[in-house]
CSV table of C-alpha atoms in Angstrom, one decimal:
chain,number,residue,atom,x,y,z
M,13,GLN,CA,17.7,-7.4,-3.6
M,14,VAL,CA,14.3,-6.4,-2.0
M,15,GLN,CA,11.2,-6.1,-4.9
M,16,LEU,CA,7.4,-5.2,-4.6
M,17,VAL,CA,5.3,-6.3,-6.9
M,18,GLU,CA,1.9,-5.2,-6.9
M,19,SER,CA,-1.3,-6.3,-8.5
M,20,GLY,CA,-5.2,-6.6,-8.3
M,21,GLY,CA,-5.8,-2.8,-9.9
M,22,GLY,CA,-8.5,-2.3,-12.7
M,23,LEU,CA,-11.5,-0.3,-13.3
M,24,VAL,CA,-14.8,-0.3,-11.3
M,25,GLN,CA,-17.9,1.5,-11.2
M,26,SER,CA,-18.3,3.4,-8.1
M,27,GLY,CA,-19.2,2.0,-5.1
M,28,GLY,CA,-17.5,-1.5,-5.6
M,29,SER,CA,-14.9,-3.1,-3.8
M,30,LEU,CA,-10.9,-4.1,-4.7
M,31,ARG,CA,-8.3,-5.7,-3.2
M,32,LEU,CA,-4.5,-5.1,-3.5
M,33,SER,CA,-1.6,-7.3,-3.4
M,34,CYS,CA,1.5,-6.5,-3.0
M,35,VAL,CA,4.1,-9.5,-3.1
M,36,VAL,CA,7.5,-8.8,-1.3
M,37,SER,CA,10.5,-10.9,-2.7
M,38,VAL,CA,11.8,-11.3,1.3
M,39,SER,CA,9.8,-11.7,4.7
M,40,ILE,CA,8.5,-9.2,5.6
M,41,PHE,CA,8.6,-10.3,9.3
M,42,ASP,CA,11.1,-7.7,10.5
M,43,ILE,CA,10.2,-4.6,8.0
M,44,ASN,CA,9.9,-1.8,10.2
M,45,GLY,CA,6.7,-0.3,8.2
M,46,MET,CA,5.0,-1.1,5.3
M,47,GLY,CA,1.9,1.3,3.7
M,48,TRP,CA,0.4,2.1,-0.1
M,49,TYR,CA,0.2,5.3,-1.3
M,50,ARG,CA,-1.2,6.6,-4.3
M,51,GLN,CA,-0.9,8.8,-7.3
M,52,ALA,CA,-4.2,11.1,-9.5
M,53,PRO,CA,-3.1,12.9,-12.2
M,54,GLY,CA,-1.6,15.9,-11.9
M,55,LYS,CA,-1.3,15.4,-7.8
M,56,GLU,CA,1.6,14.7,-5.2
M,57,ARG,CA,2.0,11.0,-4.0
M,58,GLU,CA,0.3,10.3,-0.7
M,59,LEU,CA,0.2,7.9,1.7
M,60,VAL,CA,-2.9,6.4,1.6
M,61,ALA,CA,-2.6,3.6,4.2
M,62,GLY,CA,0.3,2.8,6.7
M,63,LEU,CA,1.1,-0.5,8.8
M,64,SER,CA,3.8,-0.7,11.0
M,65,ARG,CA,5.3,-3.7,12.7
M,66,ASN,CA,3.3,-3.7,15.9
M,67,GLY,CA,0.4,-3.8,14.2
M,68,ARG,CA,-0.7,-0.2,14.2
M,69,THR,CA,-2.4,1.1,11.3
M,70,ASN,CA,-3.1,5.0,10.0
M,71,TYR,CA,-5.1,5.7,6.8
M,72,ALA,CA,-6.0,9.4,5.3
M,73,ASP,CA,-8.9,11.0,6.0
M,74,SER,CA,-10.4,10.5,2.8
M,75,VAL,CA,-9.9,6.7,2.7
M,76,GLN,CA,-10.8,5.8,6.4
M,77,GLY,CA,-13.7,3.6,7.4
M,78,ARG,CA,-13.7,2.4,3.6
M,79,PHE,CA,-10.1,1.4,3.1
M,80,THR,CA,-8.3,-1.7,5.1
M,81,ILE,CA,-4.1,-2.5,4.8
M,82,SER,CA,-3.0,-6.3,6.4
M,83,ARG,CA,-0.2,-8.8,5.9
M,84,ASP,CA,0.0,-12.1,5.8
M,85,ASN,CA,3.9,-12.9,6.6
M,86,ALA,CA,3.6,-16.7,5.6
M,87,LYS,CA,3.1,-15.3,2.4
M,88,ASN,CA,5.5,-12.0,2.3
M,89,THR,CA,2.8,-10.4,1.3
M,90,VAL,CA,0.4,-7.0,2.0
M,91,TYR,CA,-3.1,-6.5,1.1
M,92,LEU,CA,-5.0,-3.2,0.4
M,93,GLN,CA,-8.8,-3.8,0.8
M,94,MET,CA,-10.7,-1.0,-1.0
M,95,ASN,CA,-14.9,-1.1,-0.3
M,96,SER,CA,-17.3,2.0,-1.7
M,97,LEU,CA,-14.8,2.9,-4.1
M,98,LYS,CA,-15.3,6.2,-5.4
M,99,PRO,CA,-13.8,8.3,-8.6
M,100,GLY,CA,-11.6,10.7,-6.1
M,101,ASP,CA,-10.1,6.8,-5.3
M,102,THR,CA,-9.1,6.7,-9.1
M,103,ALA,CA,-4.7,6.9,-9.0
M,104,VAL,CA,-1.7,4.7,-10.0
M,105,TYR,CA,-1.5,2.8,-6.2
M,106,TYR,CA,1.8,2.0,-5.3
M,107,CYS,CA,3.2,-0.2,-2.4
M,108,HIS,CA,5.9,1.0,-0.4
M,109,LEU,CA,7.7,-0.6,2.8
M,110,TYR,CA,11.1,0.8,5.1
M,111,TYR,CA,13.5,-0.7,7.1
M,112,ASP,CA,15.2,1.4,9.4
M,113,TYR,CA,18.6,1.0,11.1
M,114,GLY,CA,18.8,4.3,13.3
M,115,ALA,CA,21.0,6.2,11.0
M,116,ILE,CA,19.8,4.4,7.7
M,117,ARG,CA,17.1,4.4,6.3
M,118,ARG,CA,15.6,1.7,3.4
M,119,ASP,CA,13.0,2.6,1.2
M,120,TYR,CA,11.8,0.2,-1.2
M,121,TRP,CA,8.6,0.8,-3.7
M,122,GLY,CA,6.5,-1.4,-6.0
M,123,GLN,CA,5.9,-0.5,-9.7
M,124,GLY,CA,2.2,0.2,-9.5
M,125,THR,CA,-1.1,-0.6,-9.9
M,126,GLN,CA,-3.9,1.4,-12.1
M,127,VAL,CA,-7.0,2.1,-10.1
M,128,THR,CA,-9.8,3.4,-11.6
M,129,VAL,CA,-13.5,4.4,-10.3
M,130,SER,CA,-15.7,5.2,-13.1
M,131,SER,CA,-18.9,7.1,-11.7
């Protein structure tokens, strides 16, 4: 069973930084893709940052240049470094990963961690 456990959320002032961590219960070496999503109250869940197996990254326009996704295969951990935080970044942040076996795709989610940015 694949489990994802996020940590690092909290309350921070506008302009501050946080680093989210997502520890995965299995090796992340062969995972096809990983990412961080967020969901603010009354809004749909959205992709914040993605990281493919080959190291390619993609970011939402709203966080480009402020957020950085990275991985540590030895620690089975995915990170999201968030700088220059804004009140609009307030949301529950979820770690996500998937395996793609061609005809079958398996998606896994963490439980979420709250990030609150005060003005």
